[in-house]
PDB file of C-alpha atoms and ligand atoms in Angstrom:
ATOM      1  CA  UNK A   1      20.995  49.805 -20.598  1.00  0.00           C
ATOM      2  CA  UNK A   2      21.827  52.846 -18.477  1.00  0.00           C
ATOM      3  CA  UNK A   3      23.388  50.787 -15.672  1.00  0.00           C
ATOM      4  CA  UNK A   4      26.973  49.522 -15.664  1.00  0.00           C
ATOM      5  CA  UNK A   5      28.750  47.172 -13.280  1.00  0.00           C
ATOM      6  CA  UNK A   6      32.152  48.465 -12.194  1.00  0.00           C
ATOM      7  CA  UNK A   7      33.353  45.045 -11.062  1.00  0.00           C
ATOM      8  CA  UNK A   8      36.341  45.642  -8.801  1.00  0.00           C
ATOM      9  CA  UNK A   9      37.258  42.001  -8.367  1.00  0.00           C
ATOM     10  CA  UNK A  10      37.105  39.037  -6.083  1.00  0.00           C
ATOM     11  CA  UNK A  11      38.699  39.262  -2.629  1.00  0.00           C
ATOM     12  CA  UNK A  12      39.195  37.355   0.570  1.00  0.00           C
ATOM     13  CA  UNK A  13      38.928  38.975   3.968  1.00  0.00           C
ATOM     14  CA  UNK A  14      39.814  37.466   7.343  1.00  0.00           C
ATOM     15  CA  UNK A  15      39.674  38.745  10.903  1.00  0.00           C
ATOM     16  CA  UNK A  16      42.286  41.407  10.075  1.00  0.00           C
ATOM     17  CA  UNK A  17      39.556  43.013   7.871  1.00  0.00           C
ATOM     18  CA  UNK A  18      42.080  43.490   5.050  1.00  0.00           C
ATOM     19  CA  UNK A  19      40.965  42.678   1.518  1.00  0.00           C
ATOM     20  CA  UNK A  20      43.321  40.494  -0.499  1.00  0.00           C
ATOM     21  CA  UNK A  21      42.702  39.905  -4.225  1.00  0.00           C
ATOM     22  CA  UNK A  22      41.587  36.354  -4.929  1.00  0.00           C
ATOM     23  CA  UNK A  23      42.023  34.876  -8.388  1.00  0.00           C
ATOM     24  CA  UNK A  24      40.097  31.611  -8.644  1.00  0.00           C
ATOM     25  CA  UNK A  25      42.288  30.499 -11.584  1.00  0.00           C
ATOM     26  CA  UNK A  26      45.479  30.414  -9.479  1.00  0.00           C
ATOM     27  CA  UNK A  27      44.584  30.916  -5.789  1.00  0.00           C
ATOM     28  CA  UNK A  28      43.215  28.221  -3.538  1.00  0.00           C
ATOM     29  CA  UNK A  29      40.559  28.968  -0.939  1.00  0.00           C
ATOM     30  CA  UNK A  30      42.143  26.392   1.370  1.00  0.00           C
ATOM     31  CA  UNK A  31      45.253  28.565   1.659  1.00  0.00           C
ATOM     32  CA  UNK A  32      43.212  31.267   3.337  1.00  0.00           C
ATOM     33  CA  UNK A  33      41.582  29.644   6.351  1.00  0.00           C
ATOM     34  CA  UNK A  34      38.969  31.630   8.236  1.00  0.00           C
ATOM     35  CA  UNK A  35      38.418  33.909   5.271  1.00  0.00           C
ATOM     36  CA  UNK A  36      35.250  35.182   3.690  1.00  0.00           C
ATOM     37  CA  UNK A  37      35.294  35.432  -0.111  1.00  0.00           C
ATOM     38  CA  UNK A  38      33.494  38.301  -1.776  1.00  0.00           C
ATOM     39  CA  UNK A  39      32.902  39.842  -5.184  1.00  0.00           C
ATOM     40  CA  UNK A  40      32.589  43.619  -5.299  1.00  0.00           C
ATOM     41  CA  UNK A  41      30.451  45.477  -7.849  1.00  0.00           C
ATOM     42  CA  UNK A  42      29.950  49.209  -7.508  1.00  0.00           C
ATOM     43  CA  UNK A  43      27.499  50.447 -10.163  1.00  0.00           C
ATOM     44  CA  UNK A  44      27.261  53.438 -12.452  1.00  0.00           C
ATOM     45  CA  UNK A  45      23.940  54.768 -13.732  1.00  0.00           C
ATOM     46  CA  UNK A  46      23.392  57.409 -16.387  1.00  0.00           C
ATOM     47  CA  UNK A  47      20.594  59.693 -15.263  1.00  0.00           C
ATOM     48  CA  UNK A  48      19.186  62.951 -16.592  1.00  0.00           C
ATOM     49  CA  UNK A  49      20.569  64.615 -13.460  1.00  0.00           C
ATOM     50  CA  UNK A  50      24.082  63.316 -14.089  1.00  0.00           C
ATOM     51  CA  UNK A  51      26.106  60.188 -13.452  1.00  0.00           C
ATOM     52  CA  UNK A  52      25.290  58.219 -10.314  1.00  0.00           C
ATOM     53  CA  UNK A  53      27.812  56.001  -8.553  1.00  0.00           C
ATOM     54  CA  UNK A  54      26.337  53.383  -6.218  1.00  0.00           C
ATOM     55  CA  UNK A  55      28.772  52.512  -3.408  1.00  0.00           C
ATOM     56  CA  UNK A  56      32.496  52.821  -3.981  1.00  0.00           C
ATOM     57  CA  UNK A  57      34.181  49.466  -3.418  1.00  0.00           C
ATOM     58  CA  UNK A  58      37.248  48.599  -1.383  1.00  0.00           C
ATOM     59  CA  UNK A  59      39.541  51.228  -2.906  1.00  0.00           C
ATOM     60  CA  UNK A  60      41.674  48.697  -4.815  1.00  0.00           C
ATOM     61  CA  UNK A  61      44.524  50.341  -6.743  1.00  0.00           C
ATOM     62  CA  UNK A  62      46.247  49.525 -10.052  1.00  0.00           C
ATOM     63  CA  UNK A  63      50.043  49.127 -10.602  1.00  0.00           C
ATOM     64  CA  UNK A  64      50.548  52.883 -10.851  1.00  0.00           C
ATOM     65  CA  UNK A  65      48.599  53.617  -7.683  1.00  0.00           C
ATOM     66  CA  UNK A  66      45.460  54.855  -9.436  1.00  0.00           C
ATOM     67  CA  UNK A  67      42.020  53.794  -8.269  1.00  0.00           C
ATOM     68  CA  UNK A  68      40.701  50.704 -10.008  1.00  0.00           C
ATOM     69  CA  UNK A  69      37.277  52.321  -9.665  1.00  0.00           C
ATOM     70  CA  UNK A  70      38.398  55.273 -11.805  1.00  0.00           C
ATOM     71  CA  UNK A  71      39.790  52.893 -14.434  1.00  0.00           C
ATOM     72  CA  UNK A  72      36.517  50.999 -14.487  1.00  0.00           C
ATOM     73  CA  UNK A  73      34.496  54.176 -14.960  1.00  0.00           C
ATOM     74  CA  UNK A  74      36.693  55.133 -17.929  1.00  0.00           C
ATOM     75  CA  UNK A  75      36.386  51.643 -19.335  1.00  0.00           C
ATOM     76  CA  UNK A  76      32.597  52.020 -19.210  1.00  0.00           C
ATOM     77  CA  UNK A  77      33.034  55.138 -21.372  1.00  0.00           C
ATOM     78  CA  UNK A  78      32.832  57.924 -18.786  1.00  0.00           C
ATOM     79  CA  UNK A  79      35.095  60.232 -16.797  1.00  0.00           C
ATOM     80  CA  UNK A  80      35.315  60.115 -12.987  1.00  0.00           C
ATOM     81  CA  UNK A  81      34.866  63.883 -12.837  1.00  0.00           C
ATOM     82  CA  UNK A  82      31.433  63.496 -14.418  1.00  0.00           C
ATOM     83  CA  UNK A  83      30.075  61.615 -11.414  1.00  0.00           C
ATOM     84  CA  UNK A  84      27.441  63.929  -9.950  1.00  0.00           C
ATOM     85  CA  UNK A  85      26.196  61.840  -7.016  1.00  0.00           C
ATOM     86  CA  UNK A  86      27.858  59.117  -4.965  1.00  0.00           C
ATOM     87  CA  UNK A  87      25.030  57.195  -3.315  1.00  0.00           C
ATOM     88  CA  UNK A  88      26.069  55.155  -0.285  1.00  0.00           C
ATOM     89  CA  UNK A  89      24.007  52.300   1.101  1.00  0.00           C
ATOM     90  CA  UNK A  90      26.184  52.214   4.222  1.00  0.00           C
ATOM     91  CA  UNK A  91      29.792  52.928   5.136  1.00  0.00           C
ATOM     92  CA  UNK A  92      31.442  49.572   5.788  1.00  0.00           C
ATOM     93  CA  UNK A  93      34.966  49.340   4.356  1.00  0.00           C
ATOM     94  CA  UNK A  94      34.040  47.256   1.337  1.00  0.00           C
ATOM     95  CA  UNK A  95      31.486  49.872   0.256  1.00  0.00           C
ATOM     96  CA  UNK A  96      33.095  53.158   1.278  1.00  0.00           C
ATOM     97  CA  UNK A  97      36.856  52.885   0.760  1.00  0.00           C
ATOM     98  CA  UNK A  98      36.775  54.168  -2.829  1.00  0.00           C
ATOM     99  CA  UNK A  99      35.261  57.463  -1.644  1.00  0.00           C
ATOM    100  CA  UNK A 100      38.847  58.689  -1.354  1.00  0.00           C
ATOM    101  CA  UNK A 101      42.153  58.052  -3.068  1.00  0.00           C
ATOM    102  CA  UNK A 102      45.745  58.518  -2.024  1.00  0.00           C
ATOM    103  CA  UNK A 103      47.885  60.769  -4.162  1.00  0.00           C
ATOM    104  CA  UNK A 104      51.411  61.903  -3.242  1.00  0.00           C
ATOM    105  CA  UNK A 105      50.908  60.495   0.229  1.00  0.00           C
ATOM    106  CA  UNK A 106      47.739  62.492   0.840  1.00  0.00           C
ATOM    107  CA  UNK A 107      44.169  61.240   0.979  1.00  0.00           C
ATOM    108  CA  UNK A 108      41.756  63.221  -1.192  1.00  0.00           C
ATOM    109  CA  UNK A 109      38.186  62.814  -2.349  1.00  0.00           C
ATOM    110  CA  UNK A 110      38.031  60.442  -5.299  1.00  0.00           C
ATOM    111  CA  UNK A 111      35.064  62.371  -6.731  1.00  0.00           C
ATOM    112  CA  UNK A 112      35.594  66.032  -5.840  1.00  0.00           C
ATOM    113  CA  UNK A 113      32.801  67.184  -8.168  1.00  0.00           C
ATOM    114  CA  UNK A 114      30.184  64.888  -6.641  1.00  0.00           C
ATOM    115  CA  UNK A 115      27.865  65.069  -3.685  1.00  0.00           C
ATOM    116  CA  UNK A 116      28.146  62.057  -1.381  1.00  0.00           C
ATOM    117  CA  UNK A 117      24.726  61.001  -0.137  1.00  0.00           C
ATOM    118  CA  UNK A 118      24.855  59.331   3.287  1.00  0.00           C
ATOM    119  CA  UNK A 119      22.154  58.537   5.815  1.00  0.00           C
ATOM    120  CA  UNK A 120      22.774  60.692   8.924  1.00  0.00           C
ATOM    121  CA  UNK A 121      22.462  57.833  11.427  1.00  0.00           C
ATOM    122  CA  UNK A 122      24.919  55.725   9.435  1.00  0.00           C
ATOM    123  CA  UNK A 123      27.376  58.612   9.357  1.00  0.00           C
ATOM    124  CA  UNK A 124      27.146  59.085  13.124  1.00  0.00           C
ATOM    125  CA  UNK A 125      27.604  55.377  13.817  1.00  0.00           C
ATOM    126  CA  UNK A 126      30.567  55.176  11.442  1.00  0.00           C
ATOM    127  CA  UNK A 127      32.196  58.307  12.816  1.00  0.00           C
ATOM    128  CA  UNK A 128      31.799  57.207  16.431  1.00  0.00           C
ATOM    129  CA  UNK A 129      34.641  54.730  15.841  1.00  0.00           C
ATOM    130  CA  UNK A 130      32.906  51.932  17.756  1.00  0.00           C
ATOM    131  CA  UNK A 131      33.217  49.309  15.043  1.00  0.00           C
ATOM    132  CA  UNK A 132      36.270  48.119  13.124  1.00  0.00           C
ATOM    133  CA  UNK A 133      34.076  47.538  10.057  1.00  0.00           C
ATOM    134  CA  UNK A 134      34.560  51.238   9.343  1.00  0.00           C
ATOM    135  CA  UNK A 135      37.702  53.020   8.217  1.00  0.00           C
ATOM    136  CA  UNK A 136      37.998  56.339  10.040  1.00  0.00           C
ATOM    137  CA  UNK A 137      40.574  58.164   7.860  1.00  0.00           C
ATOM    138  CA  UNK A 138      38.145  58.133   4.970  1.00  0.00           C
ATOM    139  CA  UNK A 139      35.450  59.955   6.911  1.00  0.00           C
ATOM    140  CA  UNK A 140      37.720  62.812   8.017  1.00  0.00           C
ATOM    141  CA  UNK A 141      38.412  63.641   4.370  1.00  0.00           C
ATOM    142  CA  UNK A 142      34.726  63.641   3.486  1.00  0.00           C
ATOM    143  CA  UNK A 143      33.781  65.609   6.601  1.00  0.00           C
ATOM    144  CA  UNK A 144      36.159  68.438   5.702  1.00  0.00           C
ATOM    145  CA  UNK A 145      35.347  68.461   1.989  1.00  0.00           C
ATOM    146  CA  UNK A 146      31.929  70.097   1.972  1.00  0.00           C
ATOM    147  CA  UNK A 147      30.738  67.375  -0.434  1.00  0.00           C
ATOM    148  CA  UNK A 148      28.831  65.392   2.192  1.00  0.00           C
ATOM    149  CA  UNK A 149      25.055  65.445   1.823  1.00  0.00           C
ATOM    150  CA  UNK A 150      23.469  63.917   4.917  1.00  0.00           C
ATOM    151  CA  UNK A 151      19.897  62.725   4.512  1.00  0.00           C
ATOM    152  CA  UNK A 152      17.395  61.808   7.226  1.00  0.00           C
ATOM    153  CA  UNK A 153      14.997  58.909   6.851  1.00  0.00           C
ATOM    154  CA  UNK A 154      13.158  58.328   3.584  1.00  0.00           C
ATOM    155  CA  UNK A 155      13.041  60.900   0.825  1.00  0.00           C
ATOM    156  CA  UNK A 156      14.084  61.802  -2.675  1.00  0.00           C
ATOM    157  CA  UNK A 157      17.095  63.531  -4.124  1.00  0.00           C
ATOM    158  CA  UNK A 158      15.429  64.617  -7.345  1.00  0.00           C
ATOM    159  CA  UNK A 159      12.761  63.332  -9.732  1.00  0.00           C
ATOM    160  CA  UNK A 160      14.780  60.160 -10.442  1.00  0.00           C
ATOM    161  CA  UNK A 161      16.436  59.092  -7.195  1.00  0.00           C
ATOM    162  CA  UNK A 162      14.773  58.189  -3.908  1.00  0.00           C
ATOM    163  CA  UNK A 163      16.198  56.577  -0.784  1.00  0.00           C
ATOM    164  CA  UNK A 164      14.627  54.550   2.014  1.00  0.00           C
ATOM    165  CA  UNK A 165      16.066  53.488   5.360  1.00  0.00           C
ATOM    166  CA  UNK A 166      16.008  49.730   5.577  1.00  0.00           C
ATOM    167  CA  UNK A 167      18.010  49.130   8.762  1.00  0.00           C
ATOM    168  CA  UNK A 168      18.675  45.409   8.474  1.00  0.00           C
ATOM    169  CA  UNK A 169      22.398  45.187   7.685  1.00  0.00           C
ATOM    170  CA  UNK A 170      23.292  48.234   9.796  1.00  0.00           C
ATOM    171  CA  UNK A 171      20.782  50.218  11.897  1.00  0.00           C
ATOM    172  CA  UNK A 172      20.661  53.024   9.306  1.00  0.00           C
ATOM    173  CA  UNK A 173      21.410  51.160   6.080  1.00  0.00           C
ATOM    174  CA  UNK A 174      19.558  52.677   3.105  1.00  0.00           C
ATOM    175  CA  UNK A 175      18.397  51.374  -0.273  1.00  0.00           C
ATOM    176  CA  UNK A 176      17.892  53.367  -3.487  1.00  0.00           C
ATOM    177  CA  UNK A 177      15.198  53.402  -6.134  1.00  0.00           C
ATOM    178  CA  UNK A 178      16.297  55.003  -9.382  1.00  0.00           C
ATOM    179  CA  UNK A 179      13.847  55.719 -12.195  1.00  0.00           C
ATOM    180  CA  UNK A 180      15.612  56.468 -15.461  1.00  0.00           C
ATOM    181  CA  UNK A 181      14.238  55.998 -18.932  1.00  0.00           C
ATOM    182  CA  UNK A 182      11.647  53.270 -18.661  1.00  0.00           C
ATOM    183  CA  UNK A 183      13.553  51.339 -15.973  1.00  0.00           C
ATOM    184  CA  UNK A 184      13.141  51.091 -12.225  1.00  0.00           C
ATOM    185  CA  UNK A 185      16.577  50.253 -10.823  1.00  0.00           C
ATOM    186  CA  UNK A 186      16.767  48.976  -7.267  1.00  0.00           C
ATOM    187  CA  UNK A 187      20.013  49.052  -5.314  1.00  0.00           C
ATOM    188  CA  UNK A 188      19.654  47.152  -2.040  1.00  0.00           C
ATOM    189  CA  UNK A 189      23.305  47.396  -0.922  1.00  0.00           C
ATOM    190  CA  UNK A 190      23.978  44.645   1.601  1.00  0.00           C
ATOM    191  CA  UNK A 191      20.301  43.895   2.082  1.00  0.00           C
ATOM    192  CA  UNK A 192      19.977  42.336  -1.363  1.00  0.00           C
ATOM    193  CA  UNK A 193      23.645  41.642  -2.130  1.00  0.00           C
ATOM    194  CA  UNK A 194      23.351  38.511  -4.292  1.00  0.00           C
ATOM    195  CA  UNK A 195      20.641  36.680  -6.238  1.00  0.00           C
ATOM    196  CA  UNK A 196      20.828  33.433  -4.241  1.00  0.00           C
ATOM    197  CA  UNK A 197      19.482  35.219  -1.192  1.00  0.00           C
ATOM    198  CA  UNK A 198      16.156  35.844  -2.887  1.00  0.00           C
ATOM    199  CA  UNK A 199      15.654  32.114  -3.277  1.00  0.00           C
ATOM    200  CA  UNK A 200      17.260  30.693  -0.161  1.00  0.00           C
ATOM    201  CA  UNK A 201      15.993  32.279   3.002  1.00  0.00           C
ATOM    202  CA  UNK A 202      18.299  32.631   5.979  1.00  0.00           C
ATOM    203  CA  UNK A 203      19.217  35.134   8.670  1.00  0.00           C
ATOM    204  CA  UNK A 204      22.882  36.105   8.267  1.00  0.00           C
ATOM    205  CA  UNK A 205      25.242  36.613  11.175  1.00  0.00           C
ATOM    206  CA  UNK A 206      26.915  39.589   9.519  1.00  0.00           C
ATOM    207  CA  UNK A 207      23.657  41.559   9.591  1.00  0.00           C
ATOM    208  CA  UNK A 208      22.765  43.886  12.443  1.00  0.00           C
ATOM    209  CA  UNK A 209      19.234  42.443  12.315  1.00  0.00           C
ATOM    210  CA  UNK A 210      19.343  39.211  10.311  1.00  0.00           C
ATOM    211  CA  UNK A 211      15.645  38.450  10.516  1.00  0.00           C
ATOM    212  CA  UNK A 212      14.725  41.915   9.342  1.00  0.00           C
ATOM    213  CA  UNK A 213      17.130  41.653   6.402  1.00  0.00           C
ATOM    214  CA  UNK A 214      15.639  38.302   5.491  1.00  0.00           C
ATOM    215  CA  UNK A 215      12.110  39.727   5.508  1.00  0.00           C
ATOM    216  CA  UNK A 216      13.206  42.768   3.510  1.00  0.00           C
ATOM    217  CA  UNK A 217      14.851  40.625   0.807  1.00  0.00           C
ATOM    218  CA  UNK A 218      11.613  38.720   0.375  1.00  0.00           C
ATOM    219  CA  UNK A 219       9.637  41.948   0.193  1.00  0.00           C
ATOM    220  CA  UNK A 220      12.006  43.491  -2.387  1.00  0.00           C
ATOM    221  CA  UNK A 221      11.895  40.396  -4.534  1.00  0.00           C
ATOM    222  CA  UNK A 222       8.090  40.195  -4.536  1.00  0.00           C
ATOM    223  CA  UNK A 223       7.640  43.864  -5.265  1.00  0.00           C
ATOM    224  CA  UNK A 224      10.388  43.778  -7.886  1.00  0.00           C
ATOM    225  CA  UNK A 225       8.706  40.868  -9.662  1.00  0.00           C
ATOM    226  CA  UNK A 226       5.332  42.601  -9.626  1.00  0.00           C
ATOM    227  CA  UNK A 227       6.720  45.925 -10.835  1.00  0.00           C
ATOM    228  CA  UNK A 228       9.534  44.777 -13.126  1.00  0.00           C
ATOM    229  CA  UNK A 229      12.490  46.244 -11.247  1.00  0.00           C
ATOM    230  CA  UNK A 230      16.093  45.790 -12.324  1.00  0.00           C
ATOM    231  CA  UNK A 231      18.131  44.582  -9.344  1.00  0.00           C
ATOM    232  CA  UNK A 232      21.722  45.781  -8.836  1.00  0.00           C
ATOM    233  CA  UNK A 233      23.548  43.244  -6.663  1.00  0.00           C
ATOM    234  CA  UNK A 234      26.795  44.399  -5.120  1.00  0.00           C
ATOM    235  CA  UNK A 235      28.277  41.081  -4.008  1.00  0.00           C
ATOM    236  CA  UNK A 236      26.946  38.854  -6.773  1.00  0.00           C
ATOM    237  CA  UNK A 237      29.137  36.016  -8.034  1.00  0.00           C
ATOM    238  CA  UNK A 238      27.017  35.625 -11.171  1.00  0.00           C
ATOM    239  CA  UNK A 239      24.269  38.027 -12.342  1.00  0.00           C
ATOM    240  CA  UNK A 240      24.984  41.529 -11.016  1.00  0.00           C
ATOM    241  CA  UNK A 241      22.350  43.433 -13.003  1.00  0.00           C
ATOM    242  CA  UNK A 242      19.285  41.272 -13.262  1.00  0.00           C
ATOM    243  CA  UNK A 243      15.564  41.366 -13.796  1.00  0.00           C
ATOM    244  CA  UNK A 244      12.875  38.915 -12.671  1.00  0.00           C
ATOM    245  CA  UNK A 245      11.320  36.854 -15.414  1.00  0.00           C
ATOM    246  CA  UNK A 246       8.351  34.522 -15.127  1.00  0.00           C
ATOM    247  CA  UNK A 247       9.367  30.884 -15.447  1.00  0.00           C
ATOM    248  CA  UNK A 248       8.189  29.226 -18.650  1.00  0.00           C
ATOM    249  CA  UNK A 249       6.999  26.293 -16.580  1.00  0.00           C
ATOM    250  CA  UNK A 250       4.900  28.586 -14.422  1.00  0.00           C
ATOM    251  CA  UNK A 251       5.289  28.818 -10.674  1.00  0.00           C
ATOM    252  CA  UNK A 252       7.087  31.998  -9.967  1.00  0.00           C
ATOM    253  CA  UNK A 253       9.989  34.045 -11.215  1.00  0.00           C
ATOM    254  CA  UNK A 254      13.659  33.545 -11.891  1.00  0.00           C
ATOM    255  CA  UNK A 255      16.359  36.174 -12.278  1.00  0.00           C
ATOM    256  CA  UNK A 256      17.874  36.781 -15.719  1.00  0.00           C
ATOM    257  CA  UNK A 257      20.795  38.938 -16.822  1.00  0.00           C
ATOM    258  CA  UNK A 258      19.367  42.366 -17.713  1.00  0.00           C
ATOM    259  CA  UNK A 259      22.307  43.070 -20.039  1.00  0.00           C
ATOM    260  CA  UNK A 260      21.768  39.955 -22.152  1.00  0.00           C
TER     261      UNK A 260
HETATM  262 ZN1   ZN B   1      28.315  45.898   5.106  1.00  0.00          ZN
END
């Protein structure tokens, strides 16, 4: 399998929009009233055009101040400097904070050898500073770096990677289709964030357009079943890299772990 989950951990977030590690074996959800609990899985894909990183997590750091994301990439058997493209579904804090890292009190790009692929409308919305779901300091670093590759609408990066504006979670949210080897990987960012949402239909309050997101999820699932996609699910609490499989009993598809 050419896809790897870079599981950053489980966190709670309340109205302060700060992410606090949550360890289900010792922490109690009741002690954090008004919090949302999330799992965070950036992904790494080996492609012929170089390593691809899909979203960058919350920027969690280890005891020595290094990026957890960097550690996870090494643990998967790669070096952070070998990341060629950082593909961003959107720029909310829990997806974009690992784009940079702090070293000696200064923020720098976490992947200085990579191009960061961002949808232009998403960049403009994030940079306008109108929403506290975005973290401004991060964007200044990227803006000045020369590593920002803004894309407009639907298109492709090379013969393996294409992007499509979906616009449900944020007005310019994008999803990625990645064809490597014999696999079709689909990264839906926050429009297909966890398996349960394929099977339980609802419009979510945290989406810019909840009904659109709901319709998109259904469409992705149906097309993915028909074409045998591998789904990469950023906020999954169980299967993060999964593929649809026809139920033995007939009557539709279920999702199974693609790594098993
Ligand atoms: Zn989001």
